[in-house]
Amino acid sequence: ETGVTQTPRHLVMGMTNKKSLKCEQHLGHNAMYWYKQSAKKPLELMFVYSLEERVENNSVPSRFSPECPNSSHLFLHLHTLQPEDSALYLCASSQALAGASTDTQYFGPGTRLTVL
Amino acid sequence: SQQGEEDPQALSIQEGENATMNCSYKTSINNLQWYRQNSGRGLVHLILIRSNEREKHSGRLRVTLDTSKKSSSLLITASRAADTASYFCATGGNSGNTPLVFGKGTRLSVIA
């Protein structure tokens, strides 16, 4: 295991539902990330948090709302999603501050999201 | 974009053979990393090579980096069925706060 856990592992939701994805890292890292992985597309960076402050937001639709209450936990709140939002959502963490790309990232197992 | 692009998209080999995957990118980098992903799971870091390094080894893995050609290769020697996975390269920019950029990956199948 990588030291990064995600719950739930699978989620099926309707377009009017509200749900949250949870990520927890046990590595004492300073930066945390949300990625979206769709079939046949590169991994898409959604959000980066460094010491609980958002430092990167790659123009993600407002129906995705991140929350980072402390340096070990990261949430992704979902509401009024679309079927095209179905994907594997991956959380990662790294030691470096501000999500610097000089550092190795440690990934959780992902949440497989299906929007009906 | 500095996005890495892996080649080939898919590779199928027999157990015991060597597997070579390539990654090309477009802009200057600070480092290049290779990750592995088993089906439906998270990515696992394999190796990081810095822009001033040309070759790096880790067990059965050998990574090369040619900054003049903006390319890298990952060689897995004596492949095993358990090596079946997708392999991604990720490039790190020279600016301190730029995040890693991942490619689409190479799907490797090792047949026993």
Short mmCIF file of C-alpha atoms in Angstrom, two decimals:
data_model
loop_
_atom_site.label_atom_id
_atom_site.label_comp_id
_atom_site.label_asym_id
_atom_site.label_seq_id
_atom_site.Cartn_x
_atom_site.Cartn_y
_atom_site.Cartn_z
CA GLU A 1 0.00 0.00 0.00
CA THR A 2 1.13 3.56 -0.73
CA GLY A 3 -0.07 5.23 2.48
CA VAL A 4 -2.90 7.02 0.69
CA THR A 5 -6.42 5.72 1.19
CA GLN A 6 -9.61 6.64 -0.65
CA THR A 7 -13.24 5.98 0.14
CA PRO A 8 -15.52 4.84 -1.26
CA ARG A 9 -13.83 2.61 -3.84
CA HIS A 10 -16.95 2.53 -6.00
CA LEU A 11 -19.81 5.03 -6.24
CA VAL A 12 -22.91 5.10 -8.38
CA MET A 13 -24.96 8.27 -8.26
CA GLY A 14 -27.76 9.99 -10.11
CA MET A 15 -27.36 13.42 -11.63
CA THR A 16 -29.32 15.08 -8.81
CA ASN A 17 -27.42 13.42 -5.98
CA LYS A 18 -24.81 14.99 -3.70
CA LYS A 19 -21.92 12.82 -2.62
CA SER A 20 -18.37 13.24 -1.35
CA LEU A 21 -15.12 11.43 -2.03
CA LYS A 22 -12.60 11.17 0.78
CA CYS A 23 -8.84 10.88 0.68
CA GLU A 24 -6.46 10.43 3.59
CA GLN A 25 -2.69 10.30 3.54
CA HIS A 26 -0.61 8.80 6.34
CA LEU A 27 2.75 9.97 5.03
CA GLY A 28 3.09 13.41 6.60
CA HIS A 29 3.10 15.01 3.16
CA ASN A 30 2.48 18.67 2.48
CA ALA A 31 0.67 18.60 -0.86
CA MET A 32 -2.43 16.71 -1.99
CA TYR A 33 -4.00 16.34 -5.42
CA TRP A 34 -7.21 15.28 -7.14
CA TYR A 35 -6.95 13.73 -10.60
CA LYS A 36 -9.60 12.50 -13.02
CA GLN A 37 -8.80 9.50 -15.19
CA SER A 38 -11.10 8.79 -18.14
CA ALA A 39 -10.65 6.02 -20.69
CA LYS A 40 -8.11 6.79 -23.43
CA LYS A 41 -7.33 10.25 -22.04
CA PRO A 42 -4.31 11.50 -20.11
CA LEU A 43 -4.59 11.87 -16.38
CA GLU A 44 -6.24 15.25 -15.73
CA LEU A 45 -5.12 17.30 -12.75
CA MET A 46 -8.15 18.86 -11.07
CA PHE A 47 -6.94 20.44 -7.84
CA VAL A 48 -3.72 20.88 -5.87
CA TYR A 49 -3.54 21.78 -2.20
CA SER A 50 -0.36 22.76 -0.39
CA LEU A 51 -0.54 22.99 3.40
CA GLU A 52 -4.34 23.10 3.17
CA GLU A 53 -4.41 25.99 0.71
CA ARG A 54 -5.51 25.54 -2.87
CA VAL A 55 -2.67 26.42 -5.22
CA GLU A 56 -3.97 25.05 -8.49
CA ASN A 57 -7.41 24.72 -10.02
CA ASN A 58 -7.39 23.63 -13.62
CA SER A 59 -10.70 25.22 -14.64
CA VAL A 60 -12.76 22.45 -13.14
CA PRO A 61 -16.57 22.86 -13.31
CA SER A 62 -18.14 24.17 -10.12
CA ARG A 63 -20.10 20.93 -9.67
CA PHE A 64 -16.81 19.62 -8.25
CA SER A 65 -15.93 21.29 -4.95
CA PRO A 66 -12.74 20.38 -3.06
CA GLU A 67 -12.15 20.73 0.64
CA CYS A 68 -8.91 20.31 2.57
CA PRO A 69 -9.57 20.63 6.32
CA ASN A 70 -6.01 19.63 7.27
CA SER A 71 -2.86 18.40 5.60
CA SER A 72 -3.88 14.74 5.92
CA HIS A 73 -7.40 14.88 4.52
CA LEU A 74 -8.86 15.91 1.20
CA PHE A 75 -12.45 15.76 0.05
CA LEU A 76 -14.13 16.17 -3.30
CA HIS A 77 -17.78 17.18 -3.00
CA LEU A 78 -19.94 16.27 -5.96
CA HIS A 79 -23.31 17.70 -6.93
CA THR A 80 -25.46 17.70 -10.07
CA LEU A 81 -22.90 15.69 -12.01
CA GLN A 82 -23.23 14.67 -15.65
CA PRO A 83 -22.77 11.19 -17.16
CA GLU A 84 -19.51 12.36 -18.76
CA ASP A 85 -18.13 12.86 -15.25
CA SER A 86 -18.01 9.08 -14.86
CA ALA A 87 -14.36 8.20 -14.37
CA LEU A 88 -11.74 6.99 -11.91
CA TYR A 89 -10.94 9.76 -9.44
CA LEU A 90 -7.46 9.50 -7.98
CA CYS A 91 -6.02 11.25 -4.97
CA ALA A 92 -2.28 11.69 -4.55
CA SER A 93 0.11 13.31 -2.12
CA SER A 94 3.71 14.49 -2.20
CA GLN A 95 6.23 15.81 0.24
CA ALA A 96 7.07 18.99 -1.65
CA LEU A 97 5.26 22.22 -0.95
CA ALA A 98 3.10 23.90 -3.56
CA GLY A 99 2.78 20.72 -5.58
CA ALA A 100 6.23 21.03 -7.06
CA SER A 101 6.84 18.68 -9.92
CA THR A 102 10.29 17.74 -8.66
CA ASP A 103 8.74 15.35 -6.22
CA THR A 104 7.35 11.83 -6.35
CA GLN A 105 3.61 11.47 -5.97
CA TYR A 106 1.93 8.72 -4.01
CA PHE A 107 -1.48 7.69 -5.26
CA GLY A 108 -4.50 6.19 -3.60
CA PRO A 109 -6.40 3.29 -5.20
CA GLY A 110 -9.04 5.60 -6.64
CA THR A 111 -12.82 5.89 -6.56
CA ARG A 112 -14.64 4.49 -9.59
CA LEU A 113 -17.54 6.91 -10.12
CA THR A 114 -20.52 6.16 -12.32
CA VAL A 115 -23.08 8.89 -12.95
CA LEU A 116 -26.42 7.65 -14.23
CA SER B 1 2.58 21.78 -23.53
CA GLN B 2 5.23 19.67 -21.90
CA GLN B 3 2.92 16.68 -21.89
CA GLY B 4 4.65 13.35 -22.24
CA GLU B 5 3.38 11.02 -24.91
CA GLU B 6 4.07 7.30 -24.63
CA ASP B 7 4.75 4.98 -27.53
CA PRO B 8 3.49 2.40 -28.30
CA GLN B 9 -0.05 2.73 -26.95
CA ALA B 10 -0.18 -1.03 -26.41
CA LEU B 11 2.49 -3.73 -26.29
CA SER B 12 2.08 -7.49 -26.01
CA ILE B 13 5.08 -9.74 -25.33
CA GLN B 14 5.89 -13.23 -24.09
CA GLU B 15 7.10 -13.81 -20.56
CA GLY B 16 10.89 -13.59 -20.39
CA GLU B 17 11.18 -11.06 -23.22
CA ASN B 18 12.22 -7.45 -22.71
CA ALA B 19 9.68 -4.64 -22.98
CA THR B 20 10.62 -1.17 -24.15
CA MET B 21 8.33 1.84 -23.87
CA ASN B 22 9.12 5.34 -25.05
CA CYS B 23 8.06 8.79 -23.94
CA SER B 24 8.44 12.03 -25.86
CA TYR B 25 7.79 15.52 -24.56
CA LYS B 26 7.84 19.05 -25.91
CA THR B 27 9.42 21.54 -23.52
CA SER B 28 12.35 21.72 -21.10
CA ILE B 29 11.98 19.60 -18.03
CA ASN B 30 13.46 19.32 -14.56
CA ASN B 31 12.79 15.61 -14.26
CA LEU B 32 10.88 12.76 -15.82
CA GLN B 33 9.12 10.06 -13.83
CA TRP B 34 7.68 6.68 -14.74
CA TYR B 35 4.62 5.27 -13.01
CA ARG B 36 2.81 1.96 -13.25
CA GLN B 37 -0.92 1.34 -12.89
CA ASN B 38 -2.62 -2.01 -12.51
CA SER B 39 -6.13 -2.11 -13.93
CA GLY B 40 -8.52 0.09 -11.95
CA ARG B 41 -5.95 0.93 -9.30
CA GLY B 42 -3.84 3.93 -8.40
CA LEU B 43 -0.50 4.78 -9.96
CA VAL B 44 2.70 3.56 -8.35
CA HIS B 45 5.94 5.48 -8.75
CA LEU B 46 8.71 3.45 -10.38
CA ILE B 47 11.64 5.73 -11.02
CA LEU B 48 12.60 9.41 -11.33
CA ILE B 49 15.35 10.63 -13.61
CA ARG B 50 16.61 14.19 -13.45
CA SER B 51 17.42 16.32 -16.47
CA ASN B 52 21.17 16.06 -15.80
CA GLU B 53 21.07 12.25 -15.71
CA ARG B 54 21.22 9.98 -18.76
CA GLU B 55 20.46 6.55 -17.35
CA LYS B 56 19.09 5.04 -14.20
CA HIS B 57 18.48 1.48 -13.00
CA SER B 58 16.17 -0.03 -10.46
CA GLY B 59 16.01 -3.83 -10.34
CA ARG B 60 14.77 -5.03 -13.74
CA LEU B 61 14.00 -1.45 -14.81
CA ARG B 62 16.29 0.71 -16.88
CA VAL B 63 15.36 4.28 -17.77
CA THR B 64 17.20 6.51 -20.21
CA LEU B 65 16.75 10.20 -20.85
CA ASP B 66 17.88 12.12 -23.92
CA THR B 67 17.14 15.80 -23.36
CA SER B 68 18.42 16.75 -26.82
CA LYS B 69 15.73 14.55 -28.38
CA LYS B 70 13.23 15.25 -25.60
CA SER B 71 12.64 11.57 -25.10
CA SER B 72 12.92 8.83 -22.50
CA SER B 73 12.65 5.07 -22.58
CA LEU B 74 11.68 2.50 -19.98
CA LEU B 75 13.10 -0.98 -20.40
CA ILE B 76 11.75 -3.90 -18.38
CA THR B 77 14.05 -6.89 -18.67
CA ALA B 78 13.01 -10.55 -18.32
CA SER B 79 9.34 -9.61 -18.13
CA ARG B 80 6.86 -11.51 -15.99
CA ALA B 81 3.09 -11.89 -16.21
CA ALA B 82 2.88 -9.71 -13.10
CA ASP B 83 4.38 -6.81 -15.09
CA THR B 84 1.11 -6.57 -17.02
CA ALA B 85 -0.09 -3.01 -16.37
CA SER B 86 -0.22 0.47 -17.88
CA TYR B 87 2.94 2.54 -17.73
CA PHE B 88 2.92 6.33 -17.67
CA CYS B 89 5.62 8.92 -18.00
CA ALA B 90 5.21 12.24 -16.23
CA THR B 91 7.25 15.34 -16.83
CA GLY B 92 8.18 17.98 -14.30
CA GLY B 93 8.78 21.52 -15.53
CA ASN B 94 11.59 23.87 -14.65
CA SER B 95 9.34 26.30 -12.80
CA GLY B 96 9.20 25.34 -9.14
CA ASN B 97 5.45 25.22 -8.77
CA THR B 98 4.38 23.52 -11.96
CA PRO B 99 2.66 20.19 -11.36
CA LEU B 100 3.55 16.92 -13.06
CA VAL B 101 2.00 16.34 -16.47
CA PHE B 102 1.13 12.75 -17.36
CA GLY B 103 0.89 11.06 -20.74
CA LYS B 104 -1.81 8.64 -21.91
CA GLY B 105 0.24 5.59 -21.05
CA THR B 106 1.37 2.33 -22.67
CA ARG B 107 -0.68 -0.78 -21.96
CA LEU B 108 1.73 -3.71 -21.51
CA SER B 109 0.48 -7.29 -21.64
CA VAL B 110 2.92 -10.05 -20.71
CA ILE B 111 1.69 -13.46 -21.77
CA ALA B 112 2.74 -16.47 -19.71
#
